[in-house]
Amino acid sequence: MEKYVMALDQGTTSSRCILFDHAGRIASIAQMEFTQYYPQPGWVEHDAMEIWSSQYGVAMEAMAKLGVTADNIAAIGITNQRETTIVWERATGKPICHAIVWQCRRTAQMVDAVKAAGYGDMIREKTGLVPDAYFSASKIAWILENIPGAMERAQNGELMFGNVDTWLIYNLSGKRLHVTDYTNASRTMLFNIHTLEWDDELLDLFEVPKCMLPKVVPSSAIYGMTDKLILGGEIPIAGAAGDQQSALFGQCCFEPGSVKNTYGTGCFLLMNTGHEAVDSKNGLVTTIAASTSGEVEYALEGSVFIGGAVIQWLRDEMRMIRTAKETSDYAERVEDSAGVYLVPAFTGMGAPYWNQYARGTIVGVTRGCKKEHFIRAALESIAYQSSDLIRAMEEDAGHKLTELKVDGGASANNFLLQFQADIIGSKVLRPECVETTALGAAYLAGLAVGYWKDKDEIRENWQLGRTFEPSMDEEKRVALRNGWKRAIHAAQVWAQDDSLYME
């Protein structure tokens, strides 16, 4: 009986399930988008029950498409949108409010107050993170402070916290397991990445009761079994990693110095640094990488908050396109963006700028600007933001990047990847399978149960799909980059204290 590994890929805008065979090929896939809530400007929420129901639904659909049962699934691996914060009742398993999404900026002032009080360096030293509303700590604090009775209930042990990996494992196991893996724990701003423990000083700072927190476990290990009523049988839940660390693993970036960039809702550039937690001097964060060994490995990471999401914005809010695939065609109808730059700082700016108050900015618009120019500028913004991360990482690493492995949904866009290669002046390598986030979760789970023997066997599965060679001359590249810097400056000026401009 042929067996597969199931990867549950719970992203910011959709839930997917992919069944992989032993060669790392997709045997079956199902995907479902779910609702985005924007209750106030800068706020982003999800319904945690819809996250679970959509993820469960696509798992059943993927199995049905292939005609398999639980007996055909060797293991389940989970990869997830990170930092998104869910608090639920221990007794019922019901969330006490909507999940607060990683993009949400409602706690920016809370984080500002923490930094003003002098805790920034301490947070950075313990967690490897730049204090920001992006991470989970301030989101938990907001829920406990603003949902009536939540703090008292949490202190009494009545509430549980988890990021999305914890929430899915909890529900898959029939509410028996309350765990998170090292990679997701490292994104909470409450976890000491050196001692590998929840940090009491940080918990006190954000007033988060320790009894809410899940047990922290390796990224590749058998955590427990699914409840047999969920998927029709008991299946080992054997791997979990935050989506970006999972993609790093799926791209077989196992050696220190190897780099990948994922073009999903956001863009996330990660470099494996091995067993050394490297401190960035250029606005990147230090995070825990997914690994199969008992000793954790680390990575440098640069995070762009709005990457592929700018394409979704063009489709859903601006209604300029019907499908994401159309963007490449529109962009290629014009020679350039006609001097237009779009800075999609819809939820602030991540690395290397870390500006919580910046907002989307469009500059360089003239009377001749038309839809094609606007769409091209939106696509180019993804590459420009990734270029900023690459330059920061090159500064930290002390050498120029010669090639970049890419993945994620937006990496299917040939125009985007060619422009990316041109603007960084380096080769861009797209694998045959761009679903490396899900593939990484499958590998972590499959290794834990012996479905794959070791990393060498996994390396044999990686196949190059296409190489994008830079073709832009240096003078043009520099001119475009300088224009982008001016656009970034404009977005940051907008974020300044508005009292400077009051009459």
Short mmCIF file of C-alpha atoms in Angstrom, two decimals:
data_model
loop_
_atom_site.label_atom_id
_atom_site.label_comp_id
_atom_site.label_asym_id
_atom_site.label_seq_id
_atom_site.Cartn_x
_atom_site.Cartn_y
_atom_site.Cartn_z
CA MET A 1 0.00 0.00 0.00
CA GLU A 2 1.55 3.29 -1.13
CA LYS A 3 2.00 5.85 1.59
CA TYR A 4 2.22 9.62 1.54
CA VAL A 5 3.18 12.37 3.94
CA MET A 6 0.53 15.03 4.55
CA ALA A 7 1.61 18.65 4.84
CA LEU A 8 -0.86 21.11 6.32
CA ASP A 9 0.18 24.55 5.08
CA GLN A 10 -1.83 27.13 7.01
CA GLY A 11 -1.05 30.53 5.50
CA THR A 12 -2.21 34.08 6.04
CA THR A 13 -4.83 34.08 3.32
CA SER A 14 -5.53 30.39 2.67
CA SER A 15 -5.27 26.89 4.08
CA ARG A 16 -3.74 24.15 1.96
CA CYS A 17 -3.12 20.46 2.24
CA ILE A 18 -0.58 18.68 0.05
CA LEU A 19 0.13 14.96 -0.04
CA PHE A 20 3.74 14.27 -1.06
CA ASP A 21 5.14 10.98 -2.31
CA HIS A 22 8.59 9.61 -1.53
CA ALA A 23 10.19 11.53 -4.41
CA GLY A 24 8.88 14.80 -2.96
CA ARG A 25 6.33 15.14 -5.74
CA ILE A 26 2.83 16.53 -5.19
CA ALA A 27 0.34 13.66 -5.34
CA SER A 28 -2.69 15.68 -4.31
CA ILE A 29 -3.40 19.28 -3.34
CA ALA A 30 -6.39 21.24 -2.04
CA GLN A 31 -6.63 24.90 -1.08
CA MET A 32 -9.24 27.22 0.42
CA GLU A 33 -9.09 30.95 1.06
CA PHE A 34 -10.64 32.28 4.26
CA THR A 35 -11.93 35.61 5.55
CA GLN A 36 -9.69 38.56 6.36
CA TYR A 37 -11.05 41.00 8.96
CA TYR A 38 -9.96 44.65 9.13
CA PRO A 39 -11.96 46.14 12.04
CA GLN A 40 -9.88 49.34 12.16
CA PRO A 41 -7.10 50.83 10.02
CA GLY A 42 -3.92 48.83 10.67
CA TRP A 43 -5.80 46.01 12.43
CA VAL A 44 -5.91 42.51 10.91
CA GLU A 45 -7.82 39.54 12.35
CA HIS A 46 -8.79 35.95 11.49
CA ASP A 47 -11.50 33.68 12.84
CA ALA A 48 -9.54 30.82 14.44
CA MET A 49 -12.48 28.45 14.00
CA GLU A 50 -12.49 29.23 10.28
CA ILE A 51 -8.75 28.56 10.17
CA TRP A 52 -9.37 25.13 11.67
CA SER A 53 -12.44 24.32 9.57
CA SER A 54 -10.74 25.36 6.32
CA GLN A 55 -7.62 23.36 7.18
CA TYR A 56 -9.69 20.31 8.08
CA GLY A 57 -11.74 20.70 4.91
CA VAL A 58 -8.75 20.78 2.55
CA ALA A 59 -7.17 17.79 4.34
CA MET A 60 -10.29 15.72 3.67
CA GLU A 61 -10.45 17.02 0.08
CA ALA A 62 -6.81 16.18 -0.67
CA MET A 63 -7.32 12.63 0.62
CA ALA A 64 -10.56 12.24 -1.34
CA LYS A 65 -8.93 13.42 -4.58
CA LEU A 66 -6.40 10.61 -4.28
CA GLY A 67 -8.86 8.09 -2.88
CA VAL A 68 -6.75 7.36 0.20
CA THR A 69 -7.56 6.83 3.88
CA ALA A 70 -5.68 7.48 7.10
CA ASP A 71 -3.88 4.16 6.58
CA ASN A 72 -2.13 5.66 3.55
CA ILE A 73 -0.75 8.65 5.50
CA ALA A 74 2.64 7.96 7.10
CA ALA A 75 2.74 11.22 9.04
CA ILE A 76 1.44 14.78 9.20
CA GLY A 77 3.68 17.84 9.14
CA ILE A 78 2.42 21.33 9.87
CA THR A 79 3.67 24.67 8.66
CA ASN A 80 1.96 27.90 9.50
CA GLN A 81 1.71 31.67 9.40
CA ARG A 82 3.84 32.71 12.35
CA GLU A 83 3.21 35.19 15.20
CA THR A 84 -0.58 35.12 14.66
CA THR A 85 -2.00 34.84 18.16
CA ILE A 86 -4.91 32.70 19.38
CA VAL A 87 -6.24 32.45 22.95
CA TRP A 88 -8.88 29.85 23.75
CA GLU A 89 -10.75 28.27 26.65
CA ARG A 90 -9.15 25.18 28.16
CA ALA A 91 -12.55 23.71 29.04
CA THR A 92 -14.29 24.13 25.68
CA GLY A 93 -11.55 24.72 23.11
CA LYS A 94 -13.33 27.85 21.90
CA PRO A 95 -11.36 31.03 21.11
CA ILE A 96 -12.24 34.00 23.32
CA CYS A 97 -11.83 36.46 20.40
CA HIS A 98 -10.59 36.62 16.84
CA ALA A 99 -6.97 35.69 16.21
CA ILE A 100 -4.70 38.74 15.98
CA VAL A 101 -2.69 38.36 12.77
CA TRP A 102 1.05 38.95 12.49
CA GLN A 103 0.38 41.95 10.24
CA CYS A 104 -1.77 43.72 12.86
CA ARG A 105 -0.36 46.99 14.24
CA ARG A 106 -2.76 47.62 17.13
CA THR A 107 -0.03 47.10 19.73
CA ALA A 108 2.53 49.45 18.19
CA GLN A 109 2.21 51.98 21.01
CA MET A 110 2.54 49.23 23.60
CA VAL A 111 5.83 48.15 22.03
CA ASP A 112 6.97 51.78 21.83
CA ALA A 113 6.39 52.09 25.58
CA VAL A 114 8.43 48.93 26.23
CA LYS A 115 11.32 50.30 24.15
CA ALA A 116 11.07 53.73 25.81
CA ALA A 117 11.35 52.02 29.19
CA GLY A 118 14.73 50.62 28.15
CA TYR A 119 13.87 46.98 27.49
CA GLY A 120 14.82 46.91 23.79
CA ASP A 121 18.35 45.55 24.22
CA MET A 122 17.23 42.92 26.71
CA ILE A 123 14.55 41.67 24.32
CA ARG A 124 17.01 41.61 21.44
CA GLU A 125 19.65 39.72 23.44
CA LYS A 126 17.25 37.05 24.71
CA THR A 127 14.98 36.55 21.70
CA GLY A 128 17.07 37.68 18.72
CA LEU A 129 14.13 39.87 17.68
CA VAL A 130 13.71 43.59 17.12
CA PRO A 131 10.90 44.72 19.48
CA ASP A 132 7.88 45.13 17.23
CA ALA A 133 4.12 44.64 17.18
CA TYR A 134 4.80 41.95 14.55
CA PHE A 135 5.57 39.36 17.22
CA SER A 136 3.14 37.56 19.55
CA ALA A 137 3.98 38.92 23.01
CA SER A 138 2.18 42.26 22.75
CA LYS A 139 -0.77 40.60 20.98
CA ILE A 140 -1.30 38.22 23.93
CA ALA A 141 -0.99 41.17 26.32
CA TRP A 142 -3.62 43.10 24.33
CA ILE A 143 -6.09 40.21 24.47
CA LEU A 144 -5.62 39.74 28.21
CA GLU A 145 -6.07 43.46 28.80
CA ASN A 146 -9.01 44.11 26.47
CA ILE A 147 -11.20 41.00 26.58
CA PRO A 148 -13.35 41.22 29.77
CA GLY A 149 -12.18 38.79 32.45
CA ALA A 150 -9.38 37.36 30.30
CA MET A 151 -6.47 38.16 32.62
CA GLU A 152 -8.16 36.64 35.67
CA ARG A 153 -9.14 33.54 33.70
CA ALA A 154 -5.62 33.19 32.33
CA GLN A 155 -4.09 33.44 35.80
CA ASN A 156 -6.53 30.74 36.97
CA GLY A 157 -5.33 28.39 34.23
CA GLU A 158 -8.58 28.59 32.26
CA LEU A 159 -7.06 29.94 29.02
CA MET A 160 -4.52 28.56 26.56
CA PHE A 161 -2.32 30.42 24.08
CA GLY A 162 -0.94 29.20 20.83
CA ASN A 163 0.23 30.32 17.45
CA VAL A 164 -1.41 28.57 14.51
CA ASP A 165 0.76 25.42 14.73
CA THR A 166 -0.34 24.88 18.35
CA TRP A 167 -3.98 25.50 17.46
CA LEU A 168 -3.95 22.94 14.63
CA ILE A 169 -2.12 20.28 16.64
CA TYR A 170 -4.55 20.84 19.53
CA ASN A 171 -7.57 20.27 17.29
CA LEU A 172 -6.06 17.40 15.29
CA SER A 173 -5.26 15.54 18.50
CA GLY A 174 -8.79 15.84 19.83
CA LYS A 175 -7.73 18.61 22.24
CA ARG A 176 -5.09 16.45 23.92
CA LEU A 177 -1.84 18.10 22.78
CA HIS A 178 -0.72 21.63 23.70
CA VAL A 179 2.71 22.02 22.07
CA THR A 180 4.67 24.33 19.81
CA ASP A 181 7.97 23.79 18.06
CA TYR A 182 11.18 25.76 18.62
CA THR A 183 10.79 27.82 15.43
CA ASN A 184 7.33 29.10 16.33
CA ALA A 185 8.29 29.69 19.96
CA SER A 186 11.19 31.83 18.75
CA ARG A 187 8.69 34.21 17.10
CA THR A 188 6.70 35.04 20.23
CA MET A 189 9.19 37.50 21.81
CA LEU A 190 8.74 35.48 25.01
CA PHE A 191 11.19 32.65 24.32
CA ASN A 192 14.90 32.73 25.13
CA ILE A 193 16.56 31.29 22.02
CA HIS A 194 19.79 30.56 23.93
CA THR A 195 18.41 28.75 27.00
CA LEU A 196 15.48 27.30 24.95
CA GLU A 197 12.95 28.20 27.66
CA TRP A 198 10.04 30.57 28.14
CA ASP A 199 11.69 33.56 29.77
CA ASP A 200 10.29 34.65 33.15
CA GLU A 201 11.55 38.22 32.79
CA LEU A 202 9.80 38.62 29.44
CA LEU A 203 6.62 36.98 30.75
CA ASP A 204 6.58 39.48 33.63
CA LEU A 205 7.24 42.38 31.28
CA PHE A 206 4.23 41.56 29.08
CA GLU A 207 2.16 40.17 32.00
CA VAL A 208 1.59 36.78 30.36
CA PRO A 209 0.85 33.90 32.78
CA LYS A 210 3.17 30.97 32.14
CA CYS A 211 0.35 28.44 32.54
CA MET A 212 -1.11 29.63 29.20
CA LEU A 213 1.93 28.58 27.21
CA PRO A 214 2.45 25.36 25.26
CA LYS A 215 5.26 22.88 25.77
CA VAL A 216 8.14 23.56 23.36
CA VAL A 217 9.29 20.59 21.26
CA PRO A 218 11.69 19.92 18.33
CA SER A 219 10.55 20.60 14.77
CA SER A 220 10.90 16.94 13.82
CA ALA A 221 9.50 14.50 16.38
CA ILE A 222 6.37 12.45 16.98
CA TYR A 223 4.20 14.71 19.16
CA GLY A 224 1.24 12.36 19.31
CA MET A 225 -1.52 10.93 17.15
CA THR A 226 -4.54 12.45 15.48
CA ASP A 227 -7.88 11.63 17.07
CA LYS A 228 -9.25 8.74 15.00
CA LEU A 229 -12.53 10.60 14.54
CA ILE A 230 -10.82 13.56 12.83
CA LEU A 231 -9.30 11.97 9.71
CA GLY A 232 -10.66 8.46 10.04
CA GLY A 233 -7.72 6.95 11.88
CA GLU A 234 -4.71 7.63 14.06
CA ILE A 235 -1.90 9.35 12.14
CA PRO A 236 1.39 10.49 13.72
CA ILE A 237 1.67 14.28 14.05
CA ALA A 238 5.41 14.35 13.58
CA GLY A 239 6.64 17.74 12.38
CA ALA A 240 5.98 21.44 12.74
CA ALA A 241 7.77 24.61 11.73
CA GLY A 242 6.91 28.21 11.05
CA ASP A 243 6.40 28.72 7.34
CA GLN A 244 9.69 30.47 6.63
CA GLN A 245 11.85 28.03 8.55
CA SER A 246 9.94 25.22 6.86
CA ALA A 247 10.71 26.68 3.43
CA LEU A 248 14.42 26.95 4.35
CA PHE A 249 14.34 23.23 5.18
CA GLY A 250 12.30 22.38 2.08
CA GLN A 251 14.88 24.15 -0.09
CA CYS A 252 17.55 21.87 1.42
CA CYS A 253 19.42 24.85 2.87
CA PHE A 254 21.06 22.64 5.46
CA GLU A 255 24.55 24.18 5.46
CA PRO A 256 25.54 27.48 7.08
CA GLY A 257 25.50 30.28 4.51
CA SER A 258 22.73 28.83 2.32
CA VAL A 259 19.91 31.30 1.57
CA LYS A 260 16.32 31.25 0.32
CA ASN A 261 13.63 33.87 -0.26
CA THR A 262 9.93 33.03 -0.05
CA TYR A 263 7.43 35.14 -1.97
CA GLY A 264 4.19 34.57 -0.10
CA THR A 265 1.85 37.06 1.56
CA GLY A 266 5.07 38.66 2.78
CA CYS A 267 8.64 38.06 1.62
CA PHE A 268 11.04 36.30 3.93
CA LEU A 269 14.76 35.93 3.35
CA LEU A 270 16.54 33.39 5.56
CA MET A 271 20.17 32.35 5.84
CA ASN A 272 21.17 29.22 7.73
CA THR A 273 23.87 30.11 10.30
CA GLY A 274 24.25 26.62 11.79
CA HIS A 275 24.63 26.26 15.53
CA GLU A 276 25.67 29.92 15.94
CA ALA A 277 23.06 32.57 16.74
CA VAL A 278 24.45 35.47 14.66
CA ASP A 279 23.55 38.97 15.81
CA SER A 280 22.61 41.21 12.88
CA LYS A 281 24.03 44.72 12.63
CA ASN A 282 21.77 45.65 9.71
CA GLY A 283 18.18 45.30 10.87
CA LEU A 284 17.69 41.56 10.46
CA VAL A 285 16.52 39.26 13.25
CA THR A 286 18.03 36.09 14.67
CA THR A 287 15.65 33.16 14.76
CA ILE A 288 15.67 29.40 15.31
CA ALA A 289 15.82 27.29 12.14
CA ALA A 290 14.01 23.99 11.66
CA SER A 291 16.29 21.02 12.23
CA THR A 292 16.18 17.30 12.88
CA SER A 293 18.99 17.23 15.42
CA GLY A 294 18.65 17.47 19.17
CA GLU A 295 20.70 20.68 19.11
CA VAL A 296 18.90 23.65 17.57
CA GLU A 297 20.19 25.54 14.57
CA TYR A 298 19.77 29.23 13.86
CA ALA A 299 19.07 31.56 10.96
CA LEU A 300 19.25 35.23 10.09
CA GLU A 301 15.96 36.51 8.76
CA GLY A 302 14.65 39.57 6.98
CA SER A 303 10.89 40.04 6.86
CA VAL A 304 8.84 42.05 4.37
CA PHE A 305 5.27 42.41 5.63
CA ILE A 306 3.57 42.95 2.27
CA GLY A 307 4.93 40.90 -0.62
CA GLY A 308 2.49 38.81 -2.65
CA ALA A 309 -0.29 40.45 -0.63
CA VAL A 310 0.12 43.54 -2.82
CA ILE A 311 -1.12 41.41 -5.74
CA GLN A 312 -4.12 40.29 -3.69
CA TRP A 313 -4.75 43.96 -2.88
CA LEU A 314 -4.72 44.83 -6.58
CA ARG A 315 -7.29 42.09 -7.15
CA ASP A 316 -9.63 42.42 -4.17
CA GLU A 317 -9.48 46.04 -3.02
CA MET A 318 -8.38 47.95 -6.15
CA ARG A 319 -10.09 45.54 -8.59
CA MET A 320 -7.42 46.18 -11.23
CA ILE A 321 -7.01 42.49 -12.05
CA ARG A 322 -9.16 39.36 -11.96
CA THR A 323 -6.39 36.86 -11.23
CA ALA A 324 -2.83 37.09 -9.95
CA LYS A 325 -1.54 35.54 -13.20
CA GLU A 326 -2.63 38.62 -15.15
CA THR A 327 -0.06 40.85 -13.44
CA SER A 328 2.87 39.51 -15.44
CA ASP A 329 1.09 40.20 -18.74
CA TYR A 330 0.13 43.75 -17.72
CA ALA A 331 3.66 44.50 -16.49
CA GLU A 332 5.24 43.35 -19.75
CA ARG A 333 3.00 45.60 -21.86
CA VAL A 334 5.07 48.63 -20.79
CA GLU A 335 8.83 49.19 -20.86
CA ASP A 336 9.01 50.40 -17.26
CA SER A 337 6.85 51.82 -14.47
CA ALA A 338 7.05 55.35 -15.93
CA GLY A 339 8.84 56.53 -12.79
CA VAL A 340 6.12 55.25 -10.45
CA TYR A 341 7.15 53.59 -7.18
CA LEU A 342 4.71 51.87 -4.85
CA VAL A 343 5.82 51.27 -1.24
CA PRO A 344 3.24 48.78 0.10
CA ALA A 345 3.72 49.63 3.78
CA PHE A 346 0.08 48.84 4.50
CA THR A 347 0.95 47.43 7.94
CA GLY A 348 4.17 49.27 8.63
CA MET A 349 7.64 48.38 7.39
CA GLY A 350 9.65 45.35 8.46
CA ALA A 351 13.35 44.68 7.96
CA PRO A 352 15.63 46.49 7.62
CA TYR A 353 13.63 49.64 8.44
CA TRP A 354 11.32 48.53 11.28
CA ASN A 355 8.93 51.48 11.09
CA GLN A 356 5.65 50.59 12.79
CA TYR A 357 3.81 53.67 11.57
CA ALA A 358 4.76 53.85 7.89
CA ARG A 359 1.86 53.41 5.50
CA GLY A 360 1.44 52.65 1.82
CA THR A 361 2.91 55.38 -0.40
CA ILE A 362 2.82 55.98 -4.16
CA VAL A 363 5.27 58.45 -5.68
CA GLY A 364 6.25 59.57 -9.17
CA VAL A 365 2.72 59.59 -10.62
CA THR A 366 2.33 61.70 -13.77
CA ARG A 367 -0.53 62.29 -16.18
CA GLY A 368 0.77 59.51 -18.42
CA CYS A 369 0.58 56.86 -15.69
CA LYS A 370 -1.88 54.09 -16.52
CA LYS A 371 -2.98 50.79 -15.02
CA GLU A 372 -0.10 48.83 -16.57
CA HIS A 373 2.44 51.13 -14.94
CA PHE A 374 0.71 50.85 -11.59
CA ILE A 375 0.61 47.04 -11.72
CA ARG A 376 4.24 46.90 -12.80
CA ALA A 377 5.22 49.18 -9.91
CA ALA A 378 3.37 46.88 -7.51
CA LEU A 379 5.29 43.82 -8.78
CA GLU A 380 8.58 45.70 -8.73
CA SER A 381 7.95 46.70 -5.10
CA ILE A 382 8.19 43.04 -4.10
CA ALA A 383 11.62 42.76 -5.71
CA TYR A 384 12.84 46.08 -4.30
CA GLN A 385 11.88 45.10 -0.76
CA SER A 386 13.61 41.73 -1.16
CA SER A 387 16.67 43.53 -2.53
CA ASP A 388 16.81 45.62 0.65
CA LEU A 389 16.89 42.41 2.69
CA ILE A 390 19.60 40.87 0.51
CA ARG A 391 21.84 43.92 0.83
CA ALA A 392 21.42 43.87 4.63
CA MET A 393 22.24 40.16 4.72
CA GLU A 394 25.30 40.67 2.51
CA GLU A 395 26.52 43.29 5.00
CA ASP A 396 26.03 40.89 7.92
CA ALA A 397 27.62 37.94 6.09
CA GLY A 398 30.51 39.99 4.69
CA HIS A 399 30.19 38.72 1.12
CA LYS A 400 27.98 39.17 -1.94
CA LEU A 401 25.23 36.68 -2.66
CA THR A 402 25.91 34.88 -5.95
CA GLU A 403 22.62 33.01 -6.23
CA LEU A 404 19.23 33.09 -4.58
CA LYS A 405 16.87 30.13 -4.17
CA VAL A 406 13.24 31.21 -4.32
CA ASP A 407 9.84 29.70 -3.63
CA GLY A 408 6.29 30.63 -2.66
CA GLY A 409 3.20 31.39 -4.73
CA ALA A 410 4.41 34.67 -6.25
CA SER A 411 7.64 33.02 -7.43
CA ALA A 412 5.60 31.54 -10.28
CA ASN A 413 5.59 35.06 -11.79
CA ASN A 414 8.37 35.12 -14.39
CA PHE A 415 8.38 38.90 -14.69
CA LEU A 416 8.90 39.28 -10.95
CA LEU A 417 11.82 36.84 -10.81
CA GLN A 418 13.54 38.36 -13.85
CA PHE A 419 13.26 41.82 -12.32
CA GLN A 420 14.51 40.38 -9.02
CA ALA A 421 17.61 38.97 -10.74
CA ASP A 422 18.16 42.30 -12.52
CA ILE A 423 17.83 44.49 -9.43
CA ILE A 424 20.15 42.37 -7.23
CA GLY A 425 22.59 41.49 -10.02
CA SER A 426 22.62 37.80 -9.08
CA LYS A 427 21.14 34.56 -10.39
CA VAL A 428 17.71 33.52 -9.12
CA LEU A 429 17.02 29.78 -8.94
CA ARG A 430 13.44 28.50 -8.94
CA PRO A 431 13.01 24.81 -8.10
CA GLU A 432 10.73 22.47 -10.02
CA CYS A 433 8.46 22.36 -6.95
CA VAL A 434 7.84 25.85 -5.55
CA GLU A 435 5.70 24.48 -2.73
CA THR A 436 8.80 24.20 -0.56
CA THR A 437 7.07 25.55 2.56
CA ALA A 438 4.74 22.56 2.61
CA LEU A 439 7.52 20.27 1.42
CA GLY A 440 9.70 21.29 4.37
CA ALA A 441 6.92 20.35 6.80
CA ALA A 442 6.52 17.02 5.02
CA TYR A 443 10.26 16.33 5.22
CA LEU A 444 10.38 17.13 8.95
CA ALA A 445 7.47 14.78 9.65
CA GLY A 446 8.67 12.07 7.27
CA LEU A 447 12.15 12.01 8.80
CA ALA A 448 10.67 11.61 12.27
CA VAL A 449 8.80 8.42 11.29
CA GLY A 450 11.48 7.01 8.96
CA TYR A 451 9.59 7.69 5.71
CA TRP A 452 12.80 9.34 4.50
CA LYS A 453 16.10 7.98 5.79
CA ASP A 454 18.16 11.17 6.11
CA LYS A 455 18.88 14.61 4.64
CA ASP A 456 20.98 13.14 1.84
CA GLU A 457 17.96 11.25 0.55
CA ILE A 458 15.96 14.48 0.64
CA ARG A 459 18.66 16.41 -1.24
CA GLU A 460 18.23 14.04 -4.18
CA ASN A 461 14.62 15.24 -4.55
CA TRP A 462 15.54 18.91 -5.16
CA GLN A 463 15.37 19.76 -8.86
CA LEU A 464 16.02 23.06 -10.58
CA GLY A 465 13.08 24.39 -12.56
CA ARG A 466 14.49 27.59 -14.09
CA THR A 467 17.37 30.00 -13.67
CA PHE A 468 16.87 33.76 -14.09
CA GLU A 469 20.10 35.53 -15.09
CA PRO A 470 20.55 39.29 -14.51
CA SER A 471 20.52 41.27 -17.76
CA MET A 472 20.24 44.88 -16.56
CA ASP A 473 23.26 47.17 -16.85
CA GLU A 474 24.73 48.54 -13.63
CA GLU A 475 23.91 52.19 -14.36
CA LYS A 476 20.20 51.45 -14.74
CA ARG A 477 20.22 49.19 -11.69
CA VAL A 478 21.71 51.91 -9.51
CA ALA A 479 19.28 54.53 -10.84
CA LEU A 480 16.27 52.33 -10.08
CA ARG A 481 17.55 51.52 -6.61
CA ASN A 482 18.10 55.20 -5.87
CA GLY A 483 14.53 55.94 -6.92
CA TRP A 484 13.34 53.24 -4.56
CA LYS A 485 15.33 54.78 -1.71
CA ARG A 486 13.58 58.09 -2.30
CA ALA A 487 10.20 56.33 -2.24
CA ILE A 488 11.10 54.62 1.04
CA HIS A 489 12.07 58.00 2.47
CA ALA A 490 8.68 59.40 1.47
CA ALA A 491 6.88 56.54 3.26
CA GLN A 492 8.91 57.15 6.39
CA VAL A 493 8.32 60.91 6.33
CA TRP A 494 4.58 60.21 6.27
CA ALA A 495 5.03 58.28 9.52
CA GLN A 496 6.55 61.23 11.35
CA ASP A 497 4.77 62.98 14.19
CA ASP A 498 1.84 64.78 12.55
CA SER A 499 2.15 67.68 15.03
CA LEU A 500 5.08 68.85 12.87
CA TYR A 501 2.60 69.73 10.15
CA MET A 502 -0.29 71.19 12.14
CA GLU A 503 -1.26 74.84 11.67
#
